[in-house]
Coordinates of C-alpha atoms in Angstrom, one line a residue:
M1 CA -19.7 -6.8 25.9
N2 CA -19.4 -5.1 22.6
K3 CA -16.1 -4.6 20.6
Q4 CA -15.3 -1.3 22.2
E5 CA -15.9 -2.4 25.7
L6 CA -13.7 -5.5 25.2
Q7 CA -10.9 -3.4 23.8
N8 CA -11.2 -0.9 26.7
L9 CA -11.0 -3.8 29.2
Y10 CA -7.9 -5.2 27.5
K11 CA -6.3 -1.8 27.5
S12 CA -7.0 -1.4 31.2
L13 CA -5.4 -4.8 31.9
I14 CA -2.3 -4.1 29.8
T15 CA -2.0 -0.7 31.5
L16 CA -2.0 -2.4 34.9
V17 CA 1.0 -4.4 33.7
I18 CA 2.8 -1.3 32.4
V19 CA 2.4 0.9 35.4
D20 CA 3.9 -1.9 37.6
D21 CA 7.4 -1.2 36.3
R22 CA 9.0 2.3 36.0
S23 CA 11.0 1.4 32.9
L24 CA 7.8 0.3 31.1
S25 CA 5.8 3.4 32.0
S26 CA 8.8 5.7 31.2
Q27 CA 8.9 4.3 27.6
G28 CA 5.3 5.0 27.1
A29 CA 3.1 2.9 24.8
D30 CA 0.7 3.7 22.0
F31 CA -2.2 1.3 21.7
D32 CA -3.3 0.2 18.2
F33 CA -6.0 -2.5 18.1
K34 CA -6.0 -4.4 14.8
T35 CA -8.9 -6.6 15.9
T36 CA -10.7 -7.1 19.2
D37 CA -8.1 -9.5 20.5
K38 CA -5.0 -8.4 18.6
L39 CA -3.1 -5.4 19.8
I40 CA 0.0 -3.6 18.5
L41 CA 2.0 -1.8 21.2
R42 CA 4.1 1.0 19.7
V43 CA 7.0 1.6 22.0
G44 CA 10.5 3.1 22.0
K45 CA 12.7 0.0 22.2
R46 CA 10.6 -3.1 21.7
Q47 CA 13.3 -5.7 22.6
E48 CA 13.7 -4.1 26.1
F49 CA 10.0 -3.4 26.5
K50 CA 8.9 -7.0 25.7
A51 CA 11.5 -8.6 28.0
T52 CA 10.4 -6.4 31.0
F53 CA 6.7 -6.6 30.1
E54 CA 6.9 -10.5 30.3
T55 CA 8.8 -10.3 33.5
V56 CA 6.0 -8.3 35.1
L57 CA 3.4 -10.8 33.7
K58 CA 5.3 -13.6 35.5
K59 CA 5.4 -11.5 38.7
Q60 CA 1.7 -11.0 38.5
K61 CA 1.2 -14.7 37.7
V62 CA -0.6 -14.0 34.4
P63 CA -0.3 -16.9 32.0
F64 CA 1.3 -16.0 28.6
E65 CA 3.2 -17.5 25.7
S66 CA 5.9 -15.8 23.7
K67 CA 5.7 -16.9 20.1
L68 CA 6.1 -15.9 16.4
I69 CA 2.8 -15.3 14.6
S70 CA 2.2 -15.1 10.9
G71 CA 3.3 -11.9 9.2
S72 CA 5.8 -10.8 12.0
S73 CA 9.5 -11.4 12.4
F74 CA 9.4 -10.4 16.1
Q75 CA 7.8 -12.6 18.7
S76 CA 4.5 -11.6 20.1
T77 CA 3.1 -12.2 23.6
V78 CA -0.2 -14.1 23.8
I79 CA -1.8 -13.4 27.2
D80 CA -4.5 -15.4 29.0
F81 CA -6.5 -13.0 31.1
T82 CA -9.2 -15.5 32.1
K83 CA -8.0 -15.4 35.7
Y84 CA -9.6 -12.0 35.8
F85 CA -12.5 -12.3 33.3
K86 CA -13.6 -15.7 32.1
E87 CA -15.3 -14.3 29.0
L88 CA -12.0 -12.9 27.5
K89 CA -10.2 -14.6 24.7
P90 CA -6.4 -14.7 24.7
L91 CA -5.0 -11.3 23.7
T92 CA -2.1 -11.3 21.1
V93 CA 0.2 -8.4 21.8
M94 CA 2.6 -7.4 19.0
Y95 CA 5.4 -4.9 19.4
K96 CA 6.5 -2.2 17.0
E97 CA 9.0 0.6 17.4
G98 CA 8.0 4.1 16.5
G99 CA 5.8 5.1 19.4
G100 CA 6.3 5.8 23.1
A101 CA 8.4 8.4 24.8
N102 CA 11.8 7.2 23.8
S103 CA 11.2 6.5 20.1
D104 CA 14.1 7.5 17.9
K105 CA 12.6 6.5 14.6
P106 CA 9.3 6.9 12.7
A107 CA 6.8 4.1 12.8
K108 CA 6.6 3.8 9.0
V109 CA 9.5 3.2 6.6
K110 CA 9.9 5.8 4.0
T111 CA 9.4 4.4 0.5
A112 CA 12.7 5.8 -0.7
W113 CA 14.5 3.9 2.1
Q114 CA 13.2 0.4 1.3
E115 CA 13.6 1.0 -2.5
R116 CA 17.3 2.0 -2.0
G117 CA 17.8 -0.9 0.4
A118 CA 16.3 -3.4 -2.1
A119 CA 18.5 -2.0 -5.0
Y120 CA 21.6 -2.4 -2.8
I121 CA 20.7 -6.0 -1.8
F122 CA 19.8 -7.0 -5.3
E123 CA 23.1 -5.7 -6.5
Q124 CA 24.9 -7.6 -3.8
A125 CA 23.2 -10.8 -4.9
L126 CA 23.0 -10.6 -8.7
V127 CA 26.0 -8.4 -9.5
K128 CA 28.5 -9.1 -6.7
N129 CA 27.4 -12.8 -6.3
V130 CA 26.8 -12.6 -2.5
D131 CA 25.3 -16.0 -1.6
Y132 CA 22.6 -15.1 1.0
D133 CA 21.3 -18.7 1.1
K134 CA 24.8 -19.8 2.2
K135 CA 24.9 -16.9 4.7
I136 CA 21.5 -17.7 6.2
K137 CA 22.4 -21.4 6.7
A138 CA 25.7 -20.4 8.4
A139 CA 23.8 -18.0 10.6
M140 CA 21.3 -20.7 11.7
K141 CA 24.1 -23.1 12.4
K142 CA 26.0 -20.5 14.5
L143 CA 22.9 -19.6 16.5
K144 CA 21.8 -23.2 16.8
T145 CA 18.4 -22.4 15.2
N146 CA 16.1 -25.2 14.3
P147 CA 16.3 -25.7 10.5
V148 CA 12.5 -25.9 10.4
M149 CA 12.5 -22.1 10.8
L150 CA 13.6 -21.9 7.1
T151 CA 10.1 -23.1 6.2
K152 CA 8.4 -20.2 8.0
K153 CA 7.1 -17.1 6.3
V154 CA 9.2 -14.9 8.6
L155 CA 12.7 -15.8 9.7
P156 CA 13.9 -15.2 13.3
E157 CA 15.3 -11.7 14.0
D158 CA 18.7 -12.9 15.3
V159 CA 19.2 -15.0 12.2
L160 CA 18.4 -12.1 9.8
L161 CA 20.7 -9.8 11.7
E162 CA 23.5 -12.3 11.5
T163 CA 22.9 -13.0 7.8
F164 CA 23.0 -9.4 6.9
K165 CA 25.7 -8.3 9.4
D166 CA 28.1 -7.3 6.6
D167 CA 25.4 -5.2 4.9
L168 CA 24.1 -3.5 8.1
P169 CA 26.4 -0.4 8.0
K170 CA 25.1 0.4 4.4
L171 CA 21.5 -0.4 5.3
R172 CA 21.6 1.8 8.4
Q173 CA 22.9 4.6 6.2
L174 CA 20.1 4.0 3.6
F175 CA 17.4 3.8 6.2
E176 CA 18.8 6.8 8.2
V177 CA 19.2 4.7 11.4
K178 CA 21.0 6.4 14.2
G179 CA 23.8 4.5 15.9
N180 CA 26.3 1.9 14.9
S181 CA 24.5 -1.3 16.0
G182 CA 21.4 -3.3 15.2
F183 CA 18.7 -2.6 12.6
P184 CA 15.1 -1.9 13.7
Y185 CA 13.4 -2.7 10.3
I186 CA 13.6 -6.5 10.6
D187 CA 10.5 -7.0 8.4
W188 CA 12.4 -5.4 5.5
L189 CA 15.5 -7.6 6.1
N190 CA 13.1 -10.6 5.8
S191 CA 11.6 -9.1 2.6
F192 CA 15.0 -8.4 1.1
Y193 CA 16.1 -12.0 1.7
F194 CA 13.1 -13.6 0.0
S195 CA 12.9 -11.0 -2.8
Q196 CA 16.5 -11.5 -3.9
K197 CA 16.0 -15.2 -3.7
V198 CA 13.1 -15.2 -6.3
L199 CA 14.9 -12.6 -8.4
L200 CA 18.0 -14.7 -8.5
A201 CA 16.1 -17.8 -9.5
K202 CA 14.5 -16.0 -12.5
Y203 CA 17.6 -14.0 -13.7
S204 CA 20.5 -16.2 -12.6
S205 CA 21.9 -16.3 -16.1
S206 CA 21.6 -12.5 -16.7
T207 CA 24.7 -10.4 -16.4
F208 CA 23.2 -7.3 -14.8
Q209 CA 25.7 -4.6 -14.0
R210 CA 23.7 -2.4 -11.7
F211 CA 20.4 -1.8 -10.0
E212 CA 19.2 1.8 -10.1
R213 CA 16.6 3.7 -8.0
D214 CA 18.0 7.2 -8.4
G215 CA 19.5 8.8 -11.5
G216 CA 20.6 6.6 -14.5
F217 CA 17.7 4.8 -16.3
M218 CA 15.1 5.9 -13.8
E219 CA 15.9 9.6 -14.5
Y220 CA 16.1 9.0 -18.2
I221 CA 12.7 7.2 -18.6
T222 CA 11.0 9.7 -16.3
K223 CA 12.1 12.6 -18.5
L224 CA 11.3 10.7 -21.7
I225 CA 7.6 10.1 -20.9
N226 CA 7.2 13.7 -19.8
V227 CA 8.7 15.0 -23.0
K228 CA 6.9 12.6 -25.3
F229 CA 3.5 12.2 -23.6
G230 CA 3.2 14.9 -21.0
I231 CA 3.2 12.3 -18.2
S232 CA 4.6 14.2 -15.2
Q233 CA 4.3 11.3 -12.6
K234 CA 6.2 8.3 -13.8
D235 CA 4.3 5.9 -11.5
T236 CA 1.0 6.6 -13.2
W237 CA 2.5 4.9 -16.2
N238 CA 4.9 2.3 -14.8
P239 CA 5.3 1.6 -11.0
A240 CA 8.8 0.1 -11.2
D241 CA 10.7 1.2 -8.1
V242 CA 14.1 -0.2 -9.2
W243 CA 15.6 -0.9 -12.6
A244 CA 18.0 -3.7 -13.3
V245 CA 20.4 -2.7 -16.1
R246 CA 23.0 -4.2 -18.3
G247 CA 25.0 -2.0 -20.8
T248 CA 26.1 1.6 -20.7
Q249 CA 23.6 4.3 -20.1
Q250 CA 24.6 5.9 -23.4
A251 CA 24.0 2.8 -25.4
I252 CA 20.5 2.1 -23.9
E253 CA 19.4 5.8 -24.3
K254 CA 20.6 5.7 -28.0
Y255 CA 18.7 2.5 -28.6
I256 CA 15.4 3.9 -27.3
D257 CA 15.9 7.4 -28.7
D258 CA 16.5 6.1 -32.2
K259 CA 13.3 4.1 -32.1
M260 CA 11.3 6.9 -30.6
K261 CA 12.3 9.5 -33.2
K262 CA 9.1 9.0 -35.2
I263 CA 7.0 9.9 -32.1
K264 CA 6.4 13.6 -31.8
D265 CA 7.2 15.4 -28.5
Y266 CA 4.1 16.2 -26.5
K267 CA 4.6 19.9 -27.1
E268 CA 4.4 19.4 -30.8
S269 CA 1.6 16.8 -30.8
S270 CA -0.6 18.9 -28.5
Q271 CA -0.4 21.8 -30.9
K272 CA -1.2 19.5 -33.9
F273 CA -4.0 17.5 -32.3
E274 CA -6.7 18.0 -29.7
G275 CA -9.4 16.0 -27.9
A276 CA -9.8 12.4 -28.9
K277 CA -7.2 12.7 -31.7
L278 CA -4.6 13.8 -29.2
D279 CA -5.6 11.0 -26.8
N280 CA -5.3 8.4 -29.6
Y281 CA -1.9 9.7 -30.7
I282 CA -0.6 9.6 -27.1
R283 CA -2.0 6.1 -26.7
A284 CA -0.3 4.8 -29.9
G285 CA 3.0 6.4 -28.9
T286 CA 2.8 4.9 -25.3
L287 CA 2.0 1.5 -26.6
Y288 CA 5.0 1.7 -29.0
L289 CA 7.3 2.7 -26.1
N290 CA 6.0 -0.2 -24.1
S291 CA 6.8 -2.6 -26.9
I292 CA 10.4 -1.3 -26.9
L293 CA 10.7 -1.9 -23.2
I294 CA 9.3 -5.4 -23.6
D295 CA 11.9 -6.2 -26.2
L296 CA 14.6 -4.9 -23.8
L297 CA 13.4 -7.0 -20.8
T298 CA 12.4 -10.3 -22.6
G299 CA 15.5 -11.0 -24.5
I300 CA 17.9 -13.9 -23.7
D301 CA 19.9 -11.6 -21.5
P302 CA 17.7 -8.6 -20.5
K303 CA 19.2 -5.1 -20.7
V304 CA 16.6 -3.3 -18.7
V305 CA 14.0 -4.8 -16.2
G306 CA 11.7 -2.6 -14.2
I307 CA 10.9 -4.1 -10.7
S308 CA 8.0 -3.1 -8.5
L309 CA 8.5 -4.0 -4.9
K310 CA 6.2 -5.0 -2.0
L311 CA 7.0 -6.0 1.5
T312 CA 6.9 -9.8 1.3
D313 CA 7.9 -13.1 3.0
S314 CA 8.6 -16.7 2.1
G315 CA 5.6 -16.6 -0.3
A316 CA 7.5 -14.1 -2.5
H317 CA 6.9 -14.6 -6.2
I318 CA 7.4 -12.8 -9.4
E319 CA 4.6 -11.7 -11.7
E320 CA 5.2 -10.3 -15.2
V321 CA 2.8 -7.5 -15.7
N322 CA 1.7 -5.9 -19.0
F323 CA 3.9 -8.0 -21.2
D324 CA 1.4 -8.3 -24.1
K325 CA 2.9 -7.1 -27.4
V326 CA 1.6 -3.9 -28.9
K327 CA 0.2 -5.7 -31.9
K328 CA -2.1 -7.6 -29.6
N329 CA -3.3 -4.5 -27.9
I330 CA -4.1 -2.7 -31.2
K331 CA -5.3 -5.5 -33.4
E332 CA -7.1 -7.9 -31.1
N333 CA -7.1 -6.7 -27.5
K334 CA -8.0 -10.3 -26.6
A335 CA -5.1 -10.7 -24.2
L336 CA -6.4 -7.9 -21.9
I337 CA -8.8 -8.4 -19.0
D338 CA -12.4 -7.6 -19.8
T339 CA -13.7 -6.3 -16.5
I340 CA -17.1 -5.5 -17.8
A341 CA -17.8 -9.0 -19.0
D342 CA -16.3 -10.6 -15.9
P343 CA -16.6 -8.2 -13.0
F344 CA -15.9 -8.9 -9.3
I345 CA -18.7 -9.7 -6.8
V346 CA -19.8 -6.6 -4.8
D347 CA -22.4 -6.6 -2.1
P348 CA -22.7 -3.0 -0.6
K349 CA -24.5 -4.4 2.5
N350 CA -21.3 -6.2 3.4
D351 CA -18.6 -4.5 1.3
F352 CA -19.2 -0.7 1.8
I353 CA -18.3 1.0 5.1
C354 CA -18.6 4.7 5.9
N355 CA -18.9 5.1 9.7
F356 CA -19.5 8.6 11.2
E357 CA -19.7 7.4 14.8
I358 CA -17.5 9.1 17.4
T359 CA -16.3 6.3 19.7
S360 CA -14.4 7.2 22.9
G361 CA -10.7 6.4 22.5
K362 CA -10.8 5.9 18.8
T363 CA -8.6 8.9 18.3
S364 CA -6.9 11.4 20.5
K365 CA -9.2 14.1 19.1
G366 CA -12.4 12.1 19.6
T367 CA -13.7 12.3 16.1
F368 CA -14.8 9.7 13.5
T369 CA -12.4 7.8 11.3
Q370 CA -11.5 9.6 8.2
D371 CA -11.7 6.7 5.7
V372 CA -14.3 5.1 3.6
K373 CA -14.0 1.4 2.6
V374 CA -15.1 -0.5 -0.5
S375 CA -14.5 -4.2 -1.0
A376 CA -15.0 -6.8 -3.8
E377 CA -14.3 -10.4 -4.4
D378 CA -12.8 -12.2 -7.4
S379 CA -15.1 -15.2 -7.9
H380 CA -12.4 -17.1 -9.7
T381 CA -9.6 -16.9 -7.1
G382 CA -11.5 -16.0 -4.0
D383 CA -9.1 -13.0 -3.4
R384 CA -10.6 -10.0 -1.8
Y385 CA -9.8 -6.5 -3.0
N386 CA -10.2 -3.8 -0.3
F387 CA -10.0 -0.1 -1.0
Q388 CA -9.3 2.4 1.6
I389 CA -10.5 5.8 0.4
K390 CA -9.2 8.8 2.4
A391 CA -7.2 12.0 2.4
N392 CA -4.0 11.9 0.3
S393 CA -2.5 14.0 3.1
S394 CA -4.2 13.3 6.4
E395 CA -2.0 15.9 8.2
S396 CA -2.8 18.8 5.8
T397 CA -4.5 21.8 7.4
T398 CA -5.2 23.5 4.1
G399 CA -7.1 20.7 2.3
S400 CA -6.5 17.4 0.4
N401 CA -8.0 15.3 -2.4
L402 CA -8.7 11.6 -2.0
K403 CA -6.5 8.7 -2.6
F404 CA -7.8 5.2 -3.5
E405 CA -5.5 2.6 -2.0
L406 CA -5.8 -1.1 -2.6
T407 CA -5.0 -4.1 -0.3
I408 CA -5.4 -7.6 -1.7
Q409 CA -6.4 -10.4 0.8
G410 CA -5.1 -13.7 -0.5
K411 CA -1.8 -12.1 -1.6
G412 CA -0.3 -11.9 1.8
A413 CA -2.3 -8.7 2.4
A414 CA 0.2 -6.9 0.2
R415 CA -0.6 -3.4 -0.9
G416 CA -2.0 -3.5 -4.4
G417 CA -1.1 0.1 -5.0
K418 CA -3.1 3.3 -5.6
V419 CA -5.5 4.0 -8.4
P420 CA -4.3 7.0 -10.4
V421 CA -6.9 9.6 -9.2
E422 CA -7.4 11.1 -12.7
L423 CA -8.4 7.6 -13.9
V424 CA -11.0 7.3 -11.1
V425 CA -12.6 10.5 -12.5
T426 CA -12.3 9.2 -16.0
L427 CA -14.2 6.0 -15.1
V428 CA -16.9 8.1 -13.4
N429 CA -17.2 10.4 -16.4
K430 CA -17.6 7.4 -18.7
I431 CA -20.7 6.5 -16.7
Q432 CA -22.1 9.9 -15.7
R433 CA -20.0 13.0 -16.5
G434 CA -19.4 15.2 -13.4
A435 CA -21.2 12.9 -11.0
F436 CA -18.1 12.8 -8.7
E437 CA -15.2 15.2 -8.6
N438 CA -12.0 14.6 -6.6
D439 CA -11.5 18.3 -5.8
Y440 CA -11.7 19.2 -2.1
K441 CA -12.3 22.9 -3.1
K442 CA -15.8 21.9 -4.4
Y443 CA -16.9 20.4 -1.0
P444 CA -17.7 21.9 2.4
R445 CA -14.6 23.0 4.3
T446 CA -16.2 24.6 7.3
S447 CA -19.2 23.9 9.5
K448 CA -21.0 26.9 8.0
E449 CA -20.6 25.6 4.4
F450 CA -21.6 22.1 5.5
L451 CA -24.8 23.2 7.2
A452 CA -25.7 25.4 4.2
E453 CA -25.5 22.3 1.9
L454 CA -27.5 19.8 4.1
T455 CA -30.6 20.3 2.1
S456 CA -29.4 22.4 -0.9
T457 CA -30.3 21.5 -4.4
D458 CA -26.6 21.1 -5.2
K459 CA -25.4 18.5 -2.7
N460 CA -28.4 17.7 -0.4
Y461 CA -26.5 15.8 2.2
K462 CA -29.7 14.6 3.8
K463 CA -30.6 12.7 0.6
I464 CA -27.1 11.4 0.2
F465 CA -26.9 10.2 3.8
E466 CA -30.2 8.4 3.8
K467 CA -29.4 6.6 0.5
V468 CA -26.0 5.5 1.8
K469 CA -27.3 4.6 5.3
D470 CA -29.9 2.3 3.9
T471 CA -27.5 0.5 1.6
V472 CA -24.1 0.1 3.2
K473 CA -22.8 -2.2 5.9
D474 CA -22.0 0.4 8.5
I475 CA -22.7 4.1 8.9
G476 CA -23.0 4.0 12.7
V477 CA -25.2 7.1 13.3
T478 CA -28.6 8.7 12.8
Y479 CA -28.9 11.7 10.5
A480 CA -29.0 14.1 13.5
E481 CA -25.8 12.5 14.9
F482 CA -24.2 12.7 11.4
T483 CA -24.8 16.4 11.1
A484 CA -23.6 17.0 14.7
N485 CA -20.5 14.9 14.4
V486 CA -19.4 16.5 11.0
T487 CA -20.1 19.9 12.4
A488 CA -18.0 19.2 15.5
A489 CA -15.1 17.9 13.3
F490 CA -15.2 21.1 11.2
N491 CA -15.1 23.2 14.3
M492 CA -11.9 21.5 15.5
G493 CA -10.2 23.0 12.5
G494 CA -6.8 22.1 11.1
A495 CA -6.2 18.5 9.9
I496 CA -9.4 17.3 11.5
A497 CA -11.4 19.7 9.3
T498 CA -9.5 18.5 6.2
N499 CA -10.3 14.9 7.0
A500 CA -14.0 15.8 7.6
T501 CA -14.1 17.3 4.0
C502 CA -12.5 14.1 2.7
K503 CA -14.9 11.9 4.6
L504 CA -17.8 13.8 2.8
M505 CA -16.0 13.3 -0.5
G506 CA -15.9 9.6 0.3
L507 CA -19.5 9.6 1.2
E508 CA -20.4 11.2 -2.1
F509 CA -18.3 8.6 -4.0
L510 CA -20.3 5.8 -2.3
Y511 CA -23.5 7.6 -3.2
F512 CA -22.4 7.7 -6.9
L513 CA -21.7 3.9 -6.8
L514 CA -25.0 3.2 -5.2
T515 CA -27.0 5.3 -7.7
I516 CA -25.7 3.7 -10.9
K517 CA -26.6 0.3 -12.4
E518 CA -25.3 -2.7 -10.5
N519 CA -23.2 -3.9 -13.5
Q520 CA -21.7 -0.4 -13.9
M521 CA -20.8 -0.4 -10.2
R522 CA -19.2 -3.8 -10.2
G523 CA -17.4 -3.0 -13.5
M524 CA -16.0 0.2 -12.1
I525 CA -14.7 -1.3 -8.8
T526 CA -13.2 -4.1 -10.8
D527 CA -11.5 -1.6 -13.1
M528 CA -10.2 0.2 -10.1
A529 CA -8.7 -3.0 -8.7
Y530 CA -6.6 -3.6 -11.8
L531 CA -5.7 0.1 -12.3
A532 CA -4.4 0.2 -8.8
Q533 CA -2.0 -2.6 -9.7
K534 CA -1.1 -0.8 -13.0
K535 CA -2.4 -3.8 -15.0
N536 CA -3.7 -3.2 -18.5
I537 CA -7.4 -3.8 -19.1
R538 CA -9.5 -3.3 -22.1
A539 CA -10.8 0.0 -20.7
Y540 CA -7.2 1.3 -20.2
D541 CA -4.2 -0.4 -21.8
T542 CA -1.2 1.9 -21.7
F543 CA 0.5 1.0 -18.5
G544 CA 4.2 0.1 -19.0
P545 CA 5.7 -3.4 -18.6
F546 CA 7.3 -4.4 -15.3
I547 CA 7.9 -7.4 -13.0
K548 CA 6.3 -7.3 -9.5
I549 CA 7.8 -9.1 -6.5
S550 CA 5.1 -9.6 -3.9

């Protein structure tokens, strides 16, 4: 059996379990296969669902084991279906809330929630001196938990809830959780515990007075870079989610403002300079601001520290990013990564995926996946850098540009971040100006526009398709199926049509990569990997300094 047939068989067997109990079937369950034999069931109330689900398995005499698996704080059910089909491997069923008929929360945590939650817990640990190590040991003793669990990546759910019980009212408020008991985002409690632990280890002697995510220094620095450099999105310069601060806001602002007086505001500099001269002036000013922030956060007792957050576990560590002094950037540039001289390994036959196949059950609408994937490997570390390229807003019915989002395998599969889209275009233009544009208005948005461009001199999608098909790992269809499937997606309209446009944009991006020199392709993908993490490289060196907990 192929992958899809196996998944359909597993789904049928799981459905037989669910329909055997009214409380299970009334909850509903959304199926999300991560691999052929690893399934996420998205349900309304996972604790209740799992308990009843395993009761039915016992009733049906289906062997199973309930256990924690890597990367999850909630036990999974590993089911042995070989009594029905000998060729089946054990199926790992994980449970997440956010699906099903009775769900009262979204499946995905809003970024603002986890950032405010982290700021609150950091302040508890580093300002109010709450000892979470002591709390977690007390919780384990109370619950009679085996001490070996402290060595696991993910701590038991009951231990985490007991450890953070005094903080849950505030966390429920910050995460907009309904009700006055429990907390559904256990993975973030686990992350908060290990994040505060490494932060405390590094800054135990610092006398921070507050951690700010809204207002305060965050508001000040966001306005400053807009006024001085015309940067409207703070995260394209510095991805810090939370700022640790010591000293009054007035004193810190005065310190920075006094030093930045010699840097003209963007409104004035853009009138005095243009083109390359303006770019160079902005670069020099940004490097100068970065050096001021480095001075603030590398002193004996830091006054301001920008912190970038990722969902993490017991492997949490702190990385100092972009701490090179401005003089090194300007005079030598030697401390910065030279991605052209040492690019990642890229093999399109294994590392590029752009599948246009419509597989039954893949989506409720029966269309192809919207994303395009590009991977690369760092030969020094063995880490893999995986880009998912898809619509910035997959629910939009009016159109969307692409986003380029990075995941790093070897770093706990942590999100590496998004490449600032304007920098993707800048990298393209350095190689071949205008070869790729991240502007959905310049691509087909209807079946009529698509069919008109199949063999046009402008796009010629037949030529693009054939080049990509012969070079990448997986495109899944013939040219005739490609045209039929894209046409069908456009005819569905709404968000499906938006995603069809974005899939064509991704196809053209792959075509660009495949038609330039190999060293250029590898260099560009390597650049993107560092830019997504907001790490300075020789090609682009004005990201701000911050520490990253991942």
